[in-house]
Each structure stands twice: as C-alpha cells, then as structure tokens.
Amino acid sequence: MRQMANRFMAVHLSTLVRIGGGDKERYELREIRWETLPDIDAVGERRRGKCPLTPHEVGLMLRALGFENDAYIYVASGEIYGGEETLEPLKDLFPNLYTKEILANEDLKPFLPFSSCLATIDYIVCDESDVFVTNNNGNMAKILAGRRRYMGHKRTIRPNSKRLSSLLMQRDQMDWNTFAEKVKAVQRGFMGEPDEMRAGRGEFHEYPYSCICEKPASDIIAAGNNGGGDGDHHQSQQFKENEGLRKRSNEEEPVLGAKEDEDVFPD
C-alpha cells in the first residue's frame, strides 16, 4: 500500500450483513452460520443501529465526509457475503480498492488454512493505515481503535450506525450537498478525535488513553524529569508525544484525496 500511495485508508467490513433480502438470503445465511434465524424486522433492526453499513453505504459515508475517489483503500475482512457483487458499488466510488488477496497473491497461500493468521495480516495493515474505518463493534475493531489512540494518535472513524441508517434510507429524497452536510453532522463525536470520550466512559480497550493518563501533566512530566522509574519515564515520554499529536490533530490538515480548501472534518 505504501508503494502505491503515501497515505492510505483501511476499512474493516463486516462479512455478513442481513438487510432483509428475502427467503434466498435467509436460507444462505442459515447454511453459512446459523441453524435457526430469529424472525426479526430487518428494517427495524437497521433503524435501531443494530446492523453494520453495507460496503456501498460505507463508501457513500466516506465520500460525504470529503474523501475523493482517488483515495487508496485497503479492505480488511473475511469473505464478504455476496462476494464481488457486494463490493462493486464501493469500488465504483473508490477505484483504488485493495485486499490482502490482491496484494499478496501467491505469498498468501501458506496462510489460507489459518483464519487467525489472515486476521493478523488485516490487523497489521489496519494499524499502519493513516485512517482506519471500522464498520462493526467487534473486539478487533475496539483493540485497533485503542492502540491507535494510545500509541500515537491516528484517526479511527466509527460510523454512527443508528443515525446514519435512517439518513441512508432517505438518501433519494435529498440532493448530494444536503446529504453530505447531514452525514458530517451525525458523525460528530465518531471521527476519532483524541479527546472524543471523557475519562471513565467507554470500554478500556477502545479508549485506553483517558483511563491510563489520569495524572495531571505537571505530575507526569515531573516524575520523568526527577529520575523516576522506567515506567514513569516511559509514561512521561508517552504523555509528551501524545500531547504533541493532540495539538497537531486539532490543526486543519487535508484528508486523503480531499481538496485542501474543503472543511471535510467537523470540529
């Protein structure tokens, strides 16, 4: 990915998304994962934010946020339900779309029998990406988000599924500019800002910074400067680095493939 672009985005897609595709879909999903499927209202579940966005909806969200179609995207996932047909709308919006299968090709064969190894490859690439977009609330996504916050802040975007789902259902009833402004509005607080979550709120794996760095800045820096233990020195250095990253992240910076004069991220 780095050989093709200086900056790239990683998108973690859900492999199975039930969106009310009728008897054929229920039969296929039962064969893949569940012996019995609950009789639920698919539209109602989406309105309650219980369903991940489809690949096409993820693409619409990203374009609305200001990402241009020349952005390079790595898709992290297992086999997507619906295969290439499901991914095609996302590829139409972002032609520079890559997976580990495309990039590694023959080199990937030794890992194919081991799902944990394949997941590890996705984890590494997502961790290295400049922007990480998680489309589900699984453990991998939470741990990645937490690591990216604490080990040097890098942006992690979480779709506000509950509000986005309702908005996407009304997509045909508004022009693009209106839709884009509404997407930016509902995504406030879900864009991976350093202080997005208050201390003591949210899960530790996803928000470690607010849980670990509770000491005032003066105490942490003083401990490091006064010959504290290795742990104190490391914490002092980490605090300084994170403070610098926090300040820089609050400055205006162009997004992947976005025009510099556009306000692509909400304050």
Coordinates of C-alpha atoms in Angstrom, one line a residue:
M1 CA 0.0 0.0 0.0
R2 CA 2.8 2.4 0.8
Q3 CA 4.5 1.7 -2.5
M4 CA 1.3 2.9 -4.3
A5 CA 0.4 5.9 -2.1
N6 CA 2.0 8.0 0.6
R7 CA -1.3 7.8 2.6
F8 CA -4.0 5.1 2.6
M9 CA -7.1 4.2 4.5
A10 CA -8.1 0.8 5.8
V11 CA -11.8 -0.2 6.0
H12 CA -12.9 -3.1 8.2
L13 CA -16.0 -4.5 6.6
S14 CA -18.4 -6.9 8.2
T15 CA -18.5 -10.3 6.4
L16 CA -22.2 -10.9 7.0
V17 CA -24.8 -8.2 6.8
R18 CA -28.5 -9.2 7.0
I19 CA -30.5 -6.5 5.3
G20 CA -33.8 -8.2 4.5
G21 CA -33.0 -10.0 1.3
G22 CA -35.9 -12.4 1.5
D23 CA -36.1 -16.2 1.6
K24 CA -33.0 -16.8 -0.5
E25 CA -30.9 -14.7 1.9
R26 CA -32.3 -16.4 5.0
Y27 CA -31.5 -19.8 3.5
E28 CA -27.9 -18.8 2.6
L29 CA -27.2 -17.2 6.0
R30 CA -28.6 -20.3 7.8
E31 CA -26.3 -22.5 5.7
I32 CA -23.3 -20.3 6.5
R33 CA -23.7 -19.5 10.1
W34 CA -27.0 -20.1 11.9
E35 CA -29.1 -23.2 12.2
T36 CA -32.1 -21.1 13.0
L37 CA -32.5 -17.3 12.4
P38 CA -34.7 -15.2 14.6
D39 CA -37.7 -13.8 12.9
I40 CA -36.8 -10.1 13.1
D41 CA -37.8 -6.9 11.3
A42 CA -34.7 -6.1 9.2
V43 CA -35.7 -2.5 8.6
G44 CA -36.4 -2.1 12.3
E45 CA -33.1 -3.5 13.3
R46 CA -31.3 -1.1 10.9
R47 CA -33.2 1.9 12.4
R48 CA -32.0 0.9 15.8
G49 CA -28.4 0.8 14.6
K50 CA -28.1 -2.9 15.1
C51 CA -26.8 -3.6 11.5
P52 CA -23.4 -2.6 10.1
L53 CA -23.5 -0.5 7.0
T54 CA -23.2 -2.2 3.6
P55 CA -20.0 -1.7 1.6
H56 CA -21.9 0.8 -0.6
E57 CA -23.1 2.7 2.4
V58 CA -19.6 2.9 3.8
G59 CA -18.5 4.4 0.5
L60 CA -21.3 6.9 0.5
M61 CA -20.4 8.0 4.1
L62 CA -16.7 8.4 3.2
R63 CA -17.5 10.5 0.0
A64 CA -19.9 12.6 2.1
L65 CA -17.1 13.2 4.6
G66 CA -14.9 14.6 1.9
F67 CA -12.7 11.6 0.7
E68 CA -12.2 11.9 -3.0
N69 CA -12.3 8.9 -5.4
D70 CA -8.5 8.9 -5.8
A71 CA -8.0 7.7 -2.2
Y72 CA -6.3 4.3 -1.7
I73 CA -8.3 1.9 0.4
Y74 CA -7.4 -1.4 1.9
V75 CA -10.4 -3.6 2.7
A76 CA -9.9 -5.8 5.7
S77 CA -12.4 -8.7 6.1
G78 CA -13.0 -12.3 5.6
E79 CA -15.2 -13.4 2.7
I80 CA -17.9 -10.8 2.1
Y81 CA -21.4 -12.1 1.8
G82 CA -22.4 -11.6 -1.8
G83 CA -18.7 -11.5 -2.9
E84 CA -17.5 -9.2 -5.7
E85 CA -21.1 -8.1 -6.4
T86 CA -21.4 -6.7 -2.9
L87 CA -18.1 -4.9 -3.1
E88 CA -18.7 -3.5 -6.6
P89 CA -20.6 -0.3 -5.5
L90 CA -17.8 0.6 -3.1
K91 CA -15.2 0.0 -5.9
D92 CA -17.2 2.3 -8.2
L93 CA -16.9 5.1 -5.5
F94 CA -13.2 4.3 -4.8
P95 CA -11.5 2.5 -7.7
N96 CA -8.2 2.2 -5.8
L97 CA -9.5 -0.7 -3.7
Y98 CA -7.3 -3.5 -2.5
T99 CA -7.4 -6.6 -0.3
K100 CA -4.7 -8.9 1.0
E101 CA -5.7 -11.4 -1.7
I102 CA -4.9 -8.8 -4.4
L103 CA -1.7 -7.6 -2.8
A104 CA -0.2 -10.8 -1.6
N105 CA -1.4 -13.2 -4.2
E106 CA 0.8 -16.3 -4.2
D107 CA 2.5 -15.3 -0.9
L108 CA -0.8 -15.6 0.9
K109 CA -1.2 -19.3 0.2
P110 CA 0.6 -20.6 3.3
F111 CA -1.7 -18.6 5.5
L112 CA -5.0 -19.5 3.8
P113 CA -5.8 -22.5 6.1
F114 CA -5.4 -20.4 9.2
S115 CA -8.1 -17.7 9.8
S116 CA -6.2 -16.2 12.8
C117 CA -3.2 -15.6 10.5
L118 CA -5.3 -13.9 7.9
A119 CA -6.9 -11.8 10.6
T120 CA -3.5 -10.9 11.9
I121 CA -2.4 -9.6 8.4
D122 CA -5.5 -7.4 8.3
Y123 CA -4.8 -6.2 11.8
I124 CA -1.2 -5.1 10.9
V125 CA -2.3 -3.3 7.8
C126 CA -5.2 -1.5 9.6
D127 CA -2.8 -0.5 12.4
E128 CA -0.4 1.0 9.9
S129 CA -3.1 2.9 7.9
D130 CA -3.4 6.7 8.1
V131 CA -7.2 6.5 8.6
F132 CA -9.0 3.4 9.9
V133 CA -12.7 2.9 9.4
T134 CA -14.4 0.3 11.5
N135 CA -17.8 -0.9 10.4
N136 CA -18.6 -3.2 13.3
N137 CA -18.3 -3.2 17.1
G138 CA -16.1 -6.4 17.4
N139 CA -13.1 -6.9 19.5
M140 CA -10.6 -6.4 16.7
A141 CA -12.0 -3.0 15.9
K142 CA -12.0 -1.9 19.5
I143 CA -8.5 -3.0 20.2
L144 CA -7.2 -1.4 17.0
A145 CA -9.0 1.9 17.9
G146 CA -7.5 1.8 21.4
R147 CA -4.0 1.0 20.1
R148 CA -4.1 3.8 17.5
R149 CA -5.2 6.3 20.2
Y150 CA -2.6 5.4 22.8
M151 CA 0.5 4.5 20.7
G152 CA 0.5 7.8 18.8
H153 CA -2.8 9.2 17.7
K154 CA -4.1 8.2 14.3
R155 CA -7.7 8.7 13.2
T156 CA -10.3 6.0 13.6
I157 CA -13.7 6.6 12.1
R158 CA -16.7 4.8 13.6
P159 CA -20.0 5.0 11.6
N160 CA -22.8 6.3 13.8
S161 CA -24.9 3.4 12.6
K162 CA -28.2 4.3 14.3
R163 CA -28.4 7.8 12.8
L164 CA -26.7 7.0 9.5
S165 CA -29.0 4.1 8.8
S166 CA -32.1 6.4 9.0
L167 CA -30.3 9.0 6.9
L168 CA -29.3 6.5 4.2
M169 CA -32.8 5.3 3.9
Q170 CA -33.8 8.8 2.9
R171 CA -30.8 9.3 0.5
D172 CA -33.0 9.5 -2.6
Q173 CA -35.1 12.3 -1.0
M174 CA -32.3 14.9 -0.9
D175 CA -29.6 16.3 -3.1
W176 CA -26.0 15.3 -2.5
N177 CA -24.9 18.5 -0.7
T178 CA -27.7 18.2 1.8
F179 CA -26.9 14.6 2.3
A180 CA -23.2 15.3 2.8
E181 CA -23.9 18.0 5.4
K182 CA -26.2 15.7 7.3
V183 CA -23.6 12.9 7.3
K184 CA -21.0 15.3 8.7
A185 CA -23.4 16.4 11.4
V186 CA -24.3 12.9 12.6
Q187 CA -20.6 11.8 12.6
R188 CA -19.6 14.5 15.1
G189 CA -18.1 12.6 18.0
F190 CA -17.4 9.5 15.9
M191 CA -14.4 10.8 13.9
G192 CA -11.6 9.6 16.2
E193 CA -10.6 12.9 17.9
P194 CA -8.1 12.5 20.7
D195 CA -10.5 13.6 23.4
E196 CA -13.6 12.1 21.9
M197 CA -14.5 10.2 25.1
R198 CA -14.5 11.6 28.6
A199 CA -12.4 9.8 31.2
G200 CA -14.2 6.8 32.7
R201 CA -16.6 6.4 29.8
G202 CA -16.5 3.8 27.1
E203 CA -14.6 0.4 27.1
F204 CA -11.0 0.3 28.2
H205 CA -9.7 -1.5 25.0
E206 CA -11.2 1.2 22.8
Y207 CA -10.5 4.2 25.0
P208 CA -7.3 3.5 27.0
Y209 CA -5.9 7.0 26.9
S210 CA -8.5 8.5 29.2
C211 CA -8.2 5.6 31.6
I212 CA -4.4 5.4 31.9
C213 CA -3.3 9.0 31.7
E214 CA -5.3 10.4 34.6
K215 CA -2.4 12.2 36.3
P216 CA -2.1 16.0 35.7
A217 CA 0.6 16.8 33.0
S218 CA 2.8 18.5 35.6
D219 CA 2.9 15.4 37.8
I220 CA 3.7 13.1 34.9
I221 CA 6.5 15.3 33.4
A222 CA 8.0 16.0 36.9
A223 CA 8.2 12.2 37.6
G224 CA 10.1 11.7 34.4
N225 CA 12.5 14.7 34.9
N226 CA 13.2 13.8 38.6
G227 CA 14.7 10.4 37.8
G228 CA 11.6 8.3 38.3
G229 CA 11.5 4.6 37.4
D230 CA 11.5 3.3 33.9
G231 CA 7.7 3.2 33.9
D232 CA 7.4 6.8 35.0
H233 CA 9.9 7.9 32.3
H234 CA 8.1 5.9 29.6
Q235 CA 4.8 7.4 30.8
S236 CA 6.3 10.9 30.7
Q237 CA 7.6 10.4 27.2
Q238 CA 4.4 8.9 26.0
F239 CA 2.4 11.8 27.5
K240 CA 4.6 14.4 25.8
E241 CA 4.3 12.6 22.5
N242 CA 0.5 12.3 22.8
E243 CA 0.2 15.9 23.8
G244 CA 2.1 16.9 20.6
L245 CA -0.1 14.7 18.5
R246 CA -3.2 16.0 20.2
K247 CA -2.3 19.6 19.3
R248 CA -1.4 18.7 15.7
S249 CA -4.6 16.8 15.2
N250 CA -6.6 19.9 16.2
E251 CA -5.0 21.8 13.4
E252 CA -6.5 21.8 9.9
E253 CA -5.0 19.1 7.7
P254 CA -6.1 17.8 4.4
V255 CA -7.8 14.4 4.3
L256 CA -6.8 11.6 2.0
G257 CA -7.5 12.7 -1.6
A258 CA -9.6 15.7 -0.3
K259 CA -9.3 19.3 -1.6
E260 CA -7.4 21.4 0.8
D261 CA -10.0 24.2 0.8
E262 CA -12.8 21.9 2.0
D263 CA -13.8 21.6 5.6
V264 CA -14.0 17.8 5.4
F265 CA -14.0 17.0 9.2
P266 CA -16.3 18.6 11.7
D267 CA -14.8 20.4 14.6

